[in-house]
Coordinates of C-alpha atoms in Angstrom, one line a residue:
M1 CA 42.8 57.7 32.9
L2 CA 46.5 57.7 32.0
V3 CA 49.3 56.2 34.1
P4 CA 53.0 56.5 33.3
L5 CA 55.3 53.8 32.3
L6 CA 59.0 53.4 31.6
L7 CA 60.3 51.5 28.6
Q8 CA 63.8 50.1 29.0
T9 CA 66.0 47.4 27.6
A10 CA 66.2 44.5 29.9
L11 CA 69.3 42.8 28.5
A12 CA 72.3 43.6 26.3
E13 CA 70.4 41.9 23.5
T14 CA 68.0 44.8 23.8
I15 CA 64.9 42.9 24.8
T16 CA 62.3 45.7 25.3
R17 CA 60.4 46.0 28.5
I18 CA 57.6 48.5 29.2
D19 CA 57.2 49.4 32.9
Y20 CA 54.7 51.5 34.7
D21 CA 56.0 54.2 37.0
P22 CA 55.4 52.8 40.5
N23 CA 55.1 56.3 41.9
S24 CA 51.9 57.1 40.0
L25 CA 49.7 54.0 40.2
F26 CA 46.4 55.4 39.0
D27 CA 46.1 59.0 38.0
A28 CA 42.5 60.1 37.9
V29 CA 43.2 63.0 35.5
P30 CA 42.5 62.0 31.9
K31 CA 45.5 63.6 30.2
A32 CA 49.0 62.5 29.3
T33 CA 51.1 64.8 31.5
A34 CA 53.9 64.6 34.2
L35 CA 55.4 61.3 32.9
K36 CA 58.0 60.1 35.3
F37 CA 61.1 58.1 34.5
A38 CA 62.0 55.3 36.9
T39 CA 64.1 52.2 37.1
Q40 CA 63.3 48.9 38.7
D41 CA 65.4 49.8 41.7
S42 CA 63.3 52.8 42.4
L43 CA 60.2 50.8 43.2
S44 CA 58.9 52.0 46.5
D45 CA 58.5 49.3 49.2
Q46 CA 55.4 51.0 50.5
F47 CA 53.3 47.8 50.7
T48 CA 54.0 46.1 54.0
K49 CA 51.9 42.9 54.3
K50 CA 53.2 40.0 52.3
V51 CA 51.1 36.9 51.9
S52 CA 50.8 33.9 49.7
L53 CA 47.8 33.6 47.3
A54 CA 48.6 30.0 46.7
D55 CA 52.0 28.9 45.7
P56 CA 51.9 30.5 42.2
F57 CA 51.0 33.9 43.6
A58 CA 52.7 36.2 46.0
I59 CA 50.9 39.4 47.1
T60 CA 52.3 42.5 48.7
M61 CA 49.5 44.6 50.1
S62 CA 48.8 47.7 52.2
C63 CA 45.6 49.0 53.7
P64 CA 46.1 52.7 54.6
G65 CA 43.2 54.0 56.7
V66 CA 41.5 50.7 56.7
P67 CA 40.7 48.7 60.0
K68 CA 43.0 45.7 60.4
A69 CA 40.0 43.4 60.5
D70 CA 38.9 44.5 57.1
C71 CA 42.4 44.3 55.7
D72 CA 42.8 40.8 57.0
K73 CA 39.5 39.8 55.3
A74 CA 40.5 41.4 52.1
Q75 CA 43.8 39.5 52.2
A76 CA 41.9 36.2 52.7
A77 CA 39.6 37.0 49.8
L78 CA 42.6 37.7 47.5
Q79 CA 44.1 34.3 48.6
R80 CA 40.9 32.5 47.6
A81 CA 40.7 34.3 44.2
G82 CA 44.2 33.3 43.4
K83 CA 43.5 29.7 44.3
R84 CA 40.5 29.6 42.1
I85 CA 42.5 31.0 39.1
A86 CA 45.4 28.6 39.7
S87 CA 43.0 25.7 39.7
Q88 CA 42.3 26.3 36.0
I89 CA 45.4 27.9 34.4
Q90 CA 48.8 26.4 34.9
I91 CA 51.0 28.9 36.9
S92 CA 54.5 27.4 36.8
Q93 CA 56.5 30.5 37.7
P94 CA 55.4 32.7 40.6
I95 CA 53.4 35.9 39.9
N96 CA 54.1 38.8 42.1
I97 CA 51.2 41.2 42.8
N98 CA 51.1 44.6 44.5
F99 CA 47.7 45.7 45.7
T100 CA 46.5 48.5 48.0
F101 CA 43.1 48.6 49.7
H102 CA 42.0 52.2 50.5
S103 CA 39.2 54.7 50.0
F104 CA 39.1 56.4 46.7
C105 CA 37.3 59.3 48.4
P106 CA 37.6 62.2 48.3
T107 CA 40.7 62.5 46.1
S108 CA 39.4 60.5 43.1
A109 CA 36.7 61.3 40.7
F110 CA 35.7 57.6 40.9
C111 CA 34.9 57.7 44.6
T112 CA 31.4 56.2 44.2
T113 CA 31.6 54.7 40.7
R114 CA 34.7 52.5 40.7
L115 CA 35.2 49.3 42.7
G116 CA 38.8 48.5 41.8
Q117 CA 41.3 48.6 39.0
A118 CA 44.4 46.7 38.0
R119 CA 46.9 46.3 35.2
A120 CA 50.0 44.4 34.2
S121 CA 53.0 46.3 35.6
S122 CA 55.2 45.4 32.6
Y123 CA 55.0 44.2 29.0
F124 CA 57.8 42.7 26.9
V125 CA 58.0 43.1 23.1
A126 CA 58.1 39.8 21.2
K127 CA 58.2 38.8 17.5
D128 CA 55.1 37.1 16.2
T129 CA 55.2 34.3 13.7
D130 CA 54.6 36.7 10.8
G131 CA 57.5 39.0 11.9
S132 CA 55.2 41.6 13.4
Y133 CA 55.7 42.9 17.0
V134 CA 53.4 42.0 19.9
T135 CA 53.6 42.6 23.7
Y136 CA 53.3 40.0 26.5
P137 CA 52.6 40.9 30.1
S138 CA 55.3 39.7 32.4
A139 CA 52.9 37.4 34.3
L140 CA 52.1 35.6 31.1
L141 CA 55.6 35.5 29.7
K142 CA 56.9 33.8 32.9
Q143 CA 54.6 30.9 32.1
L144 CA 55.9 30.5 28.5
K145 CA 59.3 29.5 26.9
P146 CA 60.9 32.8 25.7
D147 CA 64.0 32.2 23.6
K148 CA 65.9 34.7 25.8
T149 CA 65.4 35.1 29.5
P150 CA 64.1 38.6 30.3
N151 CA 64.8 40.7 33.4
Y152 CA 61.4 40.5 35.0
P153 CA 60.1 43.4 37.1
R154 CA 59.6 43.2 40.9
F155 CA 55.8 43.1 40.5
D156 CA 53.9 41.6 37.6
I157 CA 50.5 43.1 38.5
V158 CA 49.6 46.3 40.4
G159 CA 46.2 47.4 41.5
E160 CA 43.9 48.9 44.1
F161 CA 40.5 48.4 45.6
N162 CA 38.0 51.1 46.8
A163 CA 37.6 50.7 50.6
Q164 CA 34.7 53.2 50.5
W165 CA 32.3 50.4 49.5
P166 CA 30.4 48.0 51.8
W167 CA 32.3 44.8 50.9
K168 CA 31.2 41.2 51.5
F169 CA 34.6 39.5 52.1
S170 CA 33.5 35.9 52.5
P171 CA 30.4 33.8 51.9
S172 CA 30.0 33.3 55.7
D173 CA 29.9 37.1 56.4
P174 CA 26.4 38.6 56.9
D175 CA 25.3 40.8 54.1
P176 CA 26.6 44.3 54.7
K177 CA 24.1 47.1 55.1
P178 CA 23.9 49.7 52.4
L179 CA 26.0 52.8 52.9
I180 CA 24.4 56.1 52.3
I181 CA 26.8 59.0 51.6
T182 CA 26.5 62.6 50.5
G183 CA 27.8 63.4 47.0
D184 CA 29.8 66.4 45.9
T185 CA 26.7 68.4 45.1
G186 CA 24.8 67.3 48.2
E187 CA 22.9 64.4 46.7
R188 CA 22.3 61.2 48.7
I189 CA 24.1 58.1 47.2
T190 CA 23.3 54.6 48.3
L191 CA 26.1 52.1 48.0
N192 CA 25.1 48.4 48.2
Y193 CA 27.6 45.6 48.9
F194 CA 29.9 43.9 46.5
D195 CA 31.7 40.6 46.8
F196 CA 35.4 41.4 47.2
E197 CA 36.6 38.0 45.9
F198 CA 34.5 38.5 42.8
V199 CA 36.1 41.9 42.0
A200 CA 39.6 40.6 43.0
A201 CA 39.5 37.7 40.6
H202 CA 38.3 40.1 37.8
E203 CA 41.1 42.5 38.4
I204 CA 43.8 39.9 38.7
T205 CA 42.6 38.5 35.3
H206 CA 43.1 41.9 33.7
G207 CA 46.7 41.9 35.1
L208 CA 47.3 38.5 33.7
G209 CA 46.7 39.9 30.2
F210 CA 43.0 40.2 29.5
Y211 CA 43.7 43.7 28.1
S212 CA 43.7 45.8 24.9
S213 CA 46.3 48.5 24.2
M214 CA 43.8 50.7 22.4
L215 CA 43.2 54.2 23.7
Y216 CA 40.8 56.9 22.6
Y217 CA 43.2 59.9 22.2
S218 CA 40.5 62.5 22.1
D219 CA 39.4 61.7 25.7
A220 CA 42.9 61.2 27.0
I221 CA 44.7 64.2 25.5
G222 CA 42.3 66.9 24.7
P223 CA 40.2 68.9 22.2
Q224 CA 43.2 69.5 19.8
V225 CA 42.9 65.8 18.8
L226 CA 40.3 64.7 16.3
K227 CA 37.5 62.5 17.6
G228 CA 36.8 59.0 16.3
W229 CA 40.1 57.1 16.3
I230 CA 41.9 54.8 18.6
A231 CA 45.5 53.6 18.7
P232 CA 48.1 52.4 21.2
L233 CA 50.2 55.0 23.0
P234 CA 53.6 56.0 21.5
F235 CA 57.0 55.4 22.9
F236 CA 58.8 58.6 24.1
S237 CA 62.4 59.4 24.5
D238 CA 63.6 61.7 27.2
N239 CA 66.2 64.5 26.8
G240 CA 66.5 64.8 30.5
S241 CA 65.2 68.3 31.0
S242 CA 61.5 67.7 31.7
D243 CA 59.0 65.1 32.6
N244 CA 56.2 66.9 30.7
V245 CA 55.0 64.9 27.7
N246 CA 53.9 68.1 26.0
D247 CA 57.4 69.7 25.7
D248 CA 60.4 67.5 26.1
A249 CA 59.1 63.9 25.8
I250 CA 59.8 62.9 22.2
P251 CA 57.7 60.1 20.6
G252 CA 59.2 58.1 17.7
K253 CA 56.6 55.4 17.0
F254 CA 53.6 53.6 18.5
Q255 CA 54.0 50.7 20.9
P256 CA 52.8 47.3 19.5
G257 CA 49.4 45.9 20.4
T258 CA 49.1 43.3 23.2
V259 CA 48.8 39.6 22.5
Y260 CA 45.1 39.9 23.5
D261 CA 44.7 42.4 20.6
K262 CA 46.1 39.9 18.2
Y263 CA 42.9 37.8 18.3
I264 CA 40.2 40.6 18.1
V265 CA 38.0 40.5 15.0
S266 CA 35.0 42.4 13.8
K267 CA 31.7 41.2 12.4
D268 CA 32.8 42.1 8.9
G269 CA 36.0 40.0 9.3
S270 CA 38.5 42.9 9.9
T271 CA 41.2 42.0 12.4
F272 CA 43.0 44.1 15.0
A273 CA 46.2 42.4 14.0
D274 CA 46.0 43.9 10.5
L275 CA 44.8 47.3 11.6
L276 CA 47.6 47.5 14.2
K277 CA 50.2 46.7 11.5
T278 CA 48.9 49.6 9.5
I279 CA 48.6 52.0 12.5
T280 CA 52.1 51.2 13.8
S281 CA 53.6 51.6 10.4
Y282 CA 53.6 55.3 11.2
K283 CA 57.2 56.1 12.3
P284 CA 57.9 59.8 11.9
G285 CA 61.1 59.6 14.0
K286 CA 61.8 61.9 16.9
T287 CA 59.3 64.8 17.0
S288 CA 57.3 66.7 19.5
F289 CA 54.3 64.9 21.0
S290 CA 51.8 67.3 19.5
N291 CA 53.5 66.9 16.1
F292 CA 53.4 63.1 16.4
V293 CA 49.7 63.1 17.0
L294 CA 48.7 65.9 14.6
S295 CA 50.9 64.5 11.8
F296 CA 49.4 61.1 12.4
Q297 CA 46.0 62.5 11.8
K298 CA 47.1 63.7 8.3
T299 CA 48.4 60.2 7.2
A300 CA 46.4 58.1 4.7
A301 CA 46.5 54.4 5.6
P302 CA 47.6 54.6 9.3
F303 CA 44.9 57.1 10.3
T304 CA 42.3 55.4 8.2
A305 CA 43.0 52.2 10.1
A306 CA 42.8 54.0 13.4
R307 CA 39.4 55.4 12.4
K308 CA 38.2 52.0 11.3
A309 CA 39.3 50.4 14.6
Y310 CA 37.1 53.0 16.4
D311 CA 34.2 52.4 14.1
I312 CA 34.4 48.7 14.8
V313 CA 34.5 48.9 18.6
T314 CA 31.6 51.5 18.7
A315 CA 29.3 49.7 16.3
G316 CA 27.3 48.2 19.2
D317 CA 26.7 44.9 20.8
G318 CA 27.4 41.8 18.7
T319 CA 30.0 43.4 16.4
L320 CA 33.3 42.7 18.2
F321 CA 34.8 39.3 19.0
F322 CA 37.8 37.5 20.4
K323 CA 38.6 34.7 17.9
A324 CA 39.8 31.6 19.7
G325 CA 40.3 28.8 17.2
D326 CA 37.0 28.2 15.6
Q327 CA 35.1 30.1 18.3
Q328 CA 34.2 33.8 18.3
L329 CA 33.5 35.2 21.7
P330 CA 31.6 38.5 21.9
L331 CA 33.4 41.4 23.5
S332 CA 32.2 44.7 25.0
A333 CA 31.5 47.1 22.1
T334 CA 29.2 49.9 23.2
T335 CA 28.3 52.9 21.0
K336 CA 30.5 55.1 23.2
F337 CA 34.2 54.1 23.5
V338 CA 35.4 53.8 27.1
S339 CA 39.2 53.5 27.4
G340 CA 40.1 50.6 29.7
S341 CA 36.6 49.1 29.4
S342 CA 35.7 48.8 25.7
I343 CA 37.4 45.7 24.1
S344 CA 38.9 44.6 27.4
H345 CA 35.8 42.8 28.6
V346 CA 33.3 40.3 27.3
R347 CA 29.8 41.7 26.4
Q348 CA 27.7 42.8 29.4
S349 CA 25.0 40.2 28.7
S350 CA 27.5 37.5 29.5
N351 CA 26.8 38.3 33.2
T352 CA 24.1 35.7 33.1
T353 CA 26.3 33.0 31.5
A354 CA 29.3 30.9 32.6
N355 CA 31.6 33.8 31.4
F356 CA 30.2 36.2 34.0
L357 CA 33.6 37.1 35.5
M358 CA 34.9 39.5 32.8
T359 CA 31.9 41.7 32.0
P360 CA 32.6 45.5 32.3
A361 CA 30.1 45.9 35.2
L362 CA 29.0 43.9 38.1
A363 CA 25.7 43.7 39.9
D364 CA 25.6 44.6 43.6
N365 CA 24.2 42.3 46.3
V366 CA 25.4 39.1 44.7
T367 CA 28.2 36.7 45.6
L368 CA 30.8 34.9 43.5
D369 CA 29.8 31.5 44.9
S370 CA 26.2 32.1 43.9
F371 CA 27.2 32.8 40.3
I372 CA 29.5 29.8 40.1
T373 CA 26.7 27.6 41.5
K374 CA 24.2 29.0 39.1
Y375 CA 26.2 29.3 35.9
N376 CA 29.5 27.5 36.0
S377 CA 30.3 24.5 38.2
E378 CA 33.7 24.1 36.6
G379 CA 35.2 27.1 38.3
I380 CA 35.7 30.8 38.2
Y381 CA 36.6 30.9 34.5
G382 CA 33.7 29.9 32.2
P383 CA 34.6 28.0 29.0
G384 CA 34.8 31.3 27.0
I385 CA 37.1 33.1 29.4
L386 CA 39.3 30.0 29.8
K387 CA 39.5 29.7 26.0
I388 CA 40.7 33.4 25.8
M389 CA 43.3 32.9 28.5
N390 CA 44.6 29.7 26.8
T391 CA 44.6 31.4 23.4
I392 CA 46.8 34.3 24.6
G393 CA 49.2 31.7 25.9
Y394 CA 48.4 30.4 29.4
P395 CA 48.8 26.7 29.7
L396 CA 45.8 24.9 31.2
V397 CA 46.0 22.7 34.3
N398 CA 44.9 19.8 32.2
D399 CA 47.2 20.7 29.3
P400 CA 50.3 22.4 30.9
T401 CA 52.6 22.5 27.8
P402 CA 54.0 26.1 27.5
L403 CA 54.3 27.9 24.1
S404 CA 57.6 29.1 22.8
V405 CA 58.1 32.9 22.3
T406 CA 60.6 34.7 20.2
M407 CA 61.7 37.9 22.0
A408 CA 62.2 41.0 19.8
T409 CA 65.8 42.2 19.9
D410 CA 65.5 44.7 17.1
F411 CA 62.6 46.9 18.3
S412 CA 64.1 49.9 20.0
G413 CA 67.8 49.3 20.6
S414 CA 69.0 51.0 23.8
L415 CA 66.7 54.0 23.5
K416 CA 65.3 55.0 26.9
T417 CA 61.6 55.8 26.4
T418 CA 58.4 56.1 28.2
V419 CA 54.8 55.4 27.3
S420 CA 51.3 55.7 28.9
L421 CA 48.6 53.1 29.1
M422 CA 45.0 52.9 30.5
A423 CA 44.4 51.1 33.7
V424 CA 41.6 48.6 33.4
A425 CA 38.7 49.3 35.8
L426 CA 35.6 47.5 36.9
T427 CA 32.8 50.1 37.1
M428 CA 29.7 49.8 39.3
L429 CA 26.4 48.8 37.6
L430 CA 23.3 48.6 39.8
L431 CA 21.0 46.0 38.4

């Protein structure tokens, strides 16, 4: 599922910022079309309820078509999720979040299969210690010490939750009754309840930077693309005559991987950092989108690296890891690549460990408090998740010293471009 972004230079020093188009939050059509160009000033103030999640978080929220009582309960659950997160990672600069709570039915293909989804609204390009490029979500960069002060976006995280579900908003609420609905082909579908605070904490964590840039082009773009390779989306330049990526949007190079990607390793010792260096070395200059992709498929080393990355993440459970110091934490690596889910979660079997929060699927009829009591008395982030958040850069409450970051001033100059990324979604799993 592709969503549009805008890449622009935030300062005269040409610090590069990648922004999502706020007018197309989550497009359910899996193809890269109708990319919109927007500026920070064009962000629509469509969300009307502003609340505090705890001092470090500020939420702007709307609930179209949702009873006020449920909207208020969802708001309170978001507040609690933010407080839990801020009790473990140090949030020194406020993080602005834009959420909507509405039914995904009948307009979305994910009406009865998706609980919620969220993403960082903006990424900034920085220079790594080895001179390569890496992107930081704005929520994270705010907590660090960049050598140049960026122009941050209005919202750091955007997301939505599916009001179609029977939600349990607080531990004191009675367990909601199952909801039985009729599917598109007349089948009866039973929806059991989910804990709203559980899902909210999961999605906020994605927006904080628990996210890989890798996309499966064959699923996202169409049959003209060879199967079996993944890569970040490219940057596009706009000649002003069309928003359609397939005719006038001109890619020049791939975007860098995220700081999360930097620490991903395979069982055989291959690193995403090295693979991304090779993949992003492909820089054909301005060309059509189709030529950009098709020519990439004819390259030697870059395309080989993209194929190897795909092979690594589809080799099955126990083959993909996040390397945090001397620890290797298993990530989700199923035999079928799912953009937005593969890589960007811990392995599913972690749902019975202290790292339960960031598995790709959540069991119904369970509460967040019951999981914390059973698996992790220290808080919402188990030791593995906390280690990942600290490794990508978040200071901890008990160790609040921020890292220094060198912003990239030589990445794209003043070129106005746009890219697409996958939203990260939590998919229903009935256990």
